[in-house]
């Protein structure tokens, strides 16, 4: 067994530590309701409880099934939490109680359930995630039609679109998946016996969703999806245990792509075979030193085949290795691929090496090999070259240099014949061959070997200066020199190739490290843009520009645009979060490649890349590196965005705190002189003897303005006290109509000629509230209504009791509220009319909302039935204390 990779072992240890900190999730999955998921979950829970485990039944939906309900006996049941919804109280899973109870295991039925509005999470699977994060194990159930990826498939089968779905990541991330399976006929028999649904619901189900064809199709989906999930577990276990032999548990295929004409035929056949077997498949190209020296046309054609495989659904990879058989087998074993698909070779000339399929058969007898027959040639004539062929003009210089070096070595060593033996001179020639192989590769080293052997014969072997050989033994020397030179060149070229591969990998890793390090310190978008442009230019030799969205979602560039940049293509890539342009199926004629920057929360921009010289070789490892650059840039942009949000929030909080402190200080300093001013003006109005008419009018105006200013100062002080948390509610059980009367008495003068109408039922229950603060709410609402209605208008105060609350409204028959500003009116310093000349600072409704919400209520604004404005607030009813029996008390007094 080979030594495991230390980095992989360290990653496994860290992943295990994270798993140990979280709870374990087991999902009981089935094709549909009624297969027995809840029943199986309860059976296992009872076994664990009997063995001493702390099991809590958080929420279990029995749907009236007696057999299922009977299994709850003896289990610790968590009381449901009651939440109001549309006039009814609905039971829900009490997440906080489960977290406080903190059992070892919680049963949470129906993972796809949508919680009642008002719950902490909208979905039950999110409740489960919080339980797991707290280290609590969870058993849950799920029907296959609720998986997000199968939503449209189920809709096409059953004709019903499932509204409640669960992300596939939750299902795939489960620690255990238990399939509960029942044949369709048996499930239909259960439905008829009333073991699935009761009464009319069972009849509707049998006529619609529960048809035999639907159940068979859903059963197949459940089996296949569970098999995929278990396949992931098998692969993870093999990696964790470093298991090399292939386990034939999966029918996955591996297509071996090469530079020959039938590679495309191999890929298409493998895709069809994978479709027939309904299995995953991979396509791999092993790039040897000889293949790395292919012409650009040959390389592009091979990479085009890989791209075709990716479009047909394959997982693709390019493996740099000098030995294709070993590279293919290592990839197959690491991915547990049991079948290799190769193209059949035809019309081959004599080869010294064994063919690939023979080497694979010898190295891995446990792996199946499938040979695909020849297909129609699809490549242009220019691309149909032998695998060993090399591009002409780039390599001519290498061969020329190799020949000149061999000839120069012969001339340089010729004076040494008088001092060195022929064996030592032969060693010098082998050294030259070795140096040529290191510098120029395999092909030039072969030429240098031949030149060196010929030079050794011509200059050193007697008779000298001709190619005649006086001693037959020298032929053996020539043969050994040639063989050693060829072998040495081969090995040296292989090592050179591996060194080049290692350097490329190290360069990619270093560039990613440097890029990530630069982005970690970026605090502005401009820094991210510059780092990304520099990284793309350094890694790919291409020019790039980042386009970021404005407030309306339209992309803008902060730098000079690249030549050929198409804003429409970039916007499409941004809106659809999909690559576009050069090398893609979306506007492939574009000279630029557009890659969206997809962050965890949203798409943050688009990276536009202009390939150097207009050419772009889409190597899979290059594309993966480019995707990594894009992901890092997207995360950095998102981090910068939230830094700006946090800074803005901090500035807003500090500004709010400073404003509240200033308002409180001003209010305290203004309240005393204003109180004196109101008192003095009132004294003038009551002076004896009475003032003259014009003087009395001035005093009345002074009194009214002073009182209005005092009200504004009181509102400012109240808002400052509320936001500082200094207000403490003095809540008591009392009648609402008394508080309404207390609010109306001091407002007689402010209401003027407006009529007040009250509609408060006599049987309105007592409410638990702070009378002083609620009187302030009513006063502000009445003043607000009087301010925006003409004299002679009618203001109505109405109240009505609901099951869980009492609604109180103040309405008028005036001009009504400005459309679209119903919610904005409750903000601080907001006015009903933006350019209103009416006095006020816009704090009345904000104070009302703060007081009502402090009582646990809610306040809203809308249009009254009469056409004016209506402000409605609700207070919770609660349970008032029982009143004493007055008749009984009277009897006691008389006695």
Short mmCIF file of N, CA and C in Angstrom, two decimals, residues 284-289 291-292 299 317-324 326-328 494 497-505 508 619 621:
data_model
loop_
_atom_site.label_atom_id
_atom_site.label_comp_id
_atom_site.label_asym_id
_atom_site.label_seq_id
_atom_site.Cartn_x
_atom_site.Cartn_y
_atom_site.Cartn_z
N UNK A 284 -10.35 11.56 -19.60
CA UNK A 284 -9.01 11.97 -19.15
C UNK A 284 -8.05 11.95 -20.34
N UNK A 285 -7.20 12.95 -20.40
CA UNK A 285 -6.14 13.04 -21.41
C UNK A 285 -4.81 13.07 -20.67
N UNK A 286 -3.98 12.08 -20.94
CA UNK A 286 -2.64 12.01 -20.33
C UNK A 286 -1.65 12.67 -21.28
N UNK A 287 -1.05 13.75 -20.84
CA UNK A 287 -0.14 14.52 -21.68
C UNK A 287 1.30 14.11 -21.36
N UNK A 288 1.86 13.32 -22.23
CA UNK A 288 3.24 12.85 -22.08
C UNK A 288 4.19 13.89 -22.66
N UNK A 289 5.51 13.74 -22.43
CA UNK A 289 6.45 14.70 -23.03
C UNK A 289 6.33 14.78 -24.55
N UNK A 291 3.62 14.19 -26.38
CA UNK A 291 2.38 14.87 -26.73
C UNK A 291 2.44 16.36 -26.40
N UNK A 292 3.25 16.74 -25.45
CA UNK A 292 3.35 18.15 -25.09
C UNK A 292 4.01 18.96 -26.19
N UNK A 299 -3.02 20.11 -30.44
CA UNK A 299 -3.41 20.31 -29.03
C UNK A 299 -4.82 20.87 -28.94
N UNK A 317 -10.29 15.87 -17.11
CA UNK A 317 -9.02 16.19 -16.45
C UNK A 317 -7.89 15.98 -17.45
N UNK A 318 -6.81 16.76 -17.29
CA UNK A 318 -5.57 16.58 -18.05
C UNK A 318 -4.49 16.18 -17.05
N UNK A 319 -3.89 15.00 -17.28
CA UNK A 319 -2.90 14.47 -16.36
C UNK A 319 -1.53 14.51 -17.01
N UNK A 320 -0.60 15.34 -16.57
CA UNK A 320 0.77 15.32 -17.11
C UNK A 320 1.55 14.16 -16.51
N UNK A 321 1.96 13.22 -17.34
CA UNK A 321 2.70 12.06 -16.85
C UNK A 321 3.44 11.42 -18.02
N UNK A 322 4.59 10.85 -17.73
CA UNK A 322 5.37 10.20 -18.78
C UNK A 322 4.85 8.82 -19.11
N UNK A 323 4.07 8.21 -18.20
CA UNK A 323 3.55 6.87 -18.41
C UNK A 323 2.02 6.91 -18.38
N UNK A 324 1.36 6.85 -19.55
CA UNK A 324 -0.10 6.98 -19.58
C UNK A 324 -0.81 5.89 -18.79
N UNK A 326 -0.01 4.12 -16.11
CA UNK A 326 0.01 4.34 -14.66
C UNK A 326 -0.85 5.53 -14.25
N UNK A 327 -0.82 6.60 -15.06
CA UNK A 327 -1.64 7.78 -14.75
C UNK A 327 -3.12 7.44 -14.83
N UNK A 328 -3.52 6.70 -15.87
CA UNK A 328 -4.93 6.32 -16.01
C UNK A 328 -5.39 5.43 -14.86
N UNK A 494 12.38 12.35 -19.53
CA UNK A 494 11.25 12.12 -18.62
C UNK A 494 11.39 12.92 -17.35
N UNK A 497 10.66 16.46 -18.07
CA UNK A 497 9.22 16.69 -18.18
C UNK A 497 8.58 16.77 -16.80
N UNK A 498 8.93 15.84 -15.90
CA UNK A 498 8.36 15.87 -14.56
C UNK A 498 8.75 17.14 -13.82
N UNK A 499 9.98 17.58 -14.02
CA UNK A 499 10.41 18.82 -13.38
C UNK A 499 9.61 20.01 -13.90
N UNK A 500 9.34 20.02 -15.22
CA UNK A 500 8.54 21.11 -15.78
C UNK A 500 7.13 21.10 -15.20
N UNK A 501 6.55 19.88 -15.08
CA UNK A 501 5.22 19.77 -14.50
C UNK A 501 5.22 20.26 -13.06
N UNK A 502 6.23 19.87 -12.29
CA UNK A 502 6.31 20.30 -10.90
C UNK A 502 6.47 21.81 -10.80
N UNK A 503 7.27 22.39 -11.70
CA UNK A 503 7.44 23.84 -11.68
C UNK A 503 6.12 24.54 -12.00
N UNK A 504 5.38 24.00 -12.98
CA UNK A 504 4.10 24.63 -13.31
C UNK A 504 3.14 24.56 -12.12
N UNK A 505 3.07 23.39 -11.50
CA UNK A 505 2.18 23.25 -10.34
C UNK A 505 2.59 24.19 -9.21
N UNK A 508 1.58 27.66 -10.15
CA UNK A 508 0.14 27.89 -9.97
C UNK A 508 -0.21 28.05 -8.49
N UNK A 619 -7.31 24.74 -21.39
CA UNK A 619 -6.92 23.57 -20.63
C UNK A 619 -7.77 23.45 -19.38
N UNK A 621 -7.06 22.39 -16.39
CA UNK A 621 -6.42 22.89 -15.18
C UNK A 621 -6.32 24.41 -15.21
#
